[in-house]
CSV table of C-alpha atoms in Angstrom, one decimal:
chain,number,residue,atom,x,y,z
A,28,MET,CA,37.6,-33.0,-53.9
A,29,LYS,CA,35.6,-29.8,-53.6
A,30,ARG,CA,32.4,-31.9,-53.1
A,31,LYS,CA,33.8,-34.0,-50.3
A,32,LEU,CA,35.1,-30.7,-48.7
A,33,ALA,CA,31.6,-29.1,-48.9
A,34,ALA,CA,29.9,-32.2,-47.6
A,35,PHE,CA,32.3,-32.3,-44.7
A,36,VAL,CA,31.8,-28.6,-43.9
A,37,ALA,CA,28.0,-29.0,-44.2
A,38,THR,CA,28.1,-32.0,-41.9
A,39,GLY,CA,30.2,-30.3,-39.4
A,40,GLY,CA,28.0,-27.2,-39.4
A,41,LEU,CA,24.8,-29.4,-38.9
A,42,LEU,CA,26.4,-31.3,-36.0
A,43,THR,CA,27.7,-28.1,-34.4
A,44,ALA,CA,24.2,-26.6,-34.7
A,45,LEU,CA,22.6,-29.8,-33.2
A,46,PHE,CA,25.0,-29.9,-30.2
A,47,ALA,CA,25.3,-26.3,-29.5
A,48,THR,CA,21.5,-25.8,-28.8
A,49,ASN,CA,20.3,-25.6,-25.2
A,50,PRO,CA,17.1,-27.8,-24.5
A,51,THR,CA,15.5,-25.2,-22.2
A,52,PHE,CA,12.2,-25.2,-24.0
A,53,ALA,CA,11.6,-28.9,-23.1
A,54,GLN,CA,8.5,-29.8,-21.0
A,55,LYS,CA,9.1,-30.1,-17.3
A,56,GLN,CA,7.2,-32.0,-14.7
A,57,GLY,CA,4.9,-30.0,-12.4
A,58,GLY,CA,4.1,-26.4,-12.6
A,59,ILE,CA,1.0,-24.4,-13.7
A,60,LEU,CA,-0.3,-24.8,-17.3
A,61,LYS,CA,-1.3,-21.2,-18.4
A,62,MET,CA,-3.4,-20.9,-21.5
A,63,TYR,CA,-5.9,-18.3,-22.9
A,64,SER,CA,-9.4,-19.3,-22.8
A,65,PRO,CA,-11.7,-17.6,-25.4
A,66,ASP,CA,-14.8,-19.0,-23.7
A,67,SER,CA,-14.7,-16.6,-20.9
A,68,PRO,CA,-15.9,-13.3,-22.3
A,69,ALA,CA,-14.7,-9.7,-21.1
A,70,SER,CA,-18.0,-8.4,-20.4
A,71,MET,CA,-21.8,-9.3,-20.3
A,72,SER,CA,-22.8,-6.5,-22.8
A,73,ILE,CA,-23.3,-8.0,-26.2
A,74,HIS,CA,-23.4,-4.3,-27.4
A,75,GLU,CA,-19.8,-3.6,-26.5
A,76,GLU,CA,-18.2,-6.8,-27.6
A,77,ALA,CA,-17.3,-7.3,-31.3
A,78,THR,CA,-16.4,-11.1,-31.5
A,79,ILE,CA,-18.7,-14.0,-31.7
A,80,ILE,CA,-16.8,-15.7,-29.0
A,81,SER,CA,-18.1,-13.2,-26.4
A,82,GLU,CA,-21.6,-12.8,-27.9
A,83,ARG,CA,-22.5,-16.4,-28.2
A,84,PRO,CA,-22.7,-17.3,-24.4
A,85,MET,CA,-25.0,-14.4,-23.8
A,86,MET,CA,-27.5,-15.3,-26.6
A,87,GLY,CA,-28.5,-18.6,-25.0
């Protein structure tokens, strides 16, 4: 009897969690895609930059 009650409560909690969530993070049509591009370095000085991403384009 306790197992059936526990299974019923767990199933009810799972269904409540599934249907209570808001799908606001879904992809939408249109808009602007914003993403960080590590290929555009902050400056042209290889002596001031510390990462290989900013140094590699300047070294040829």
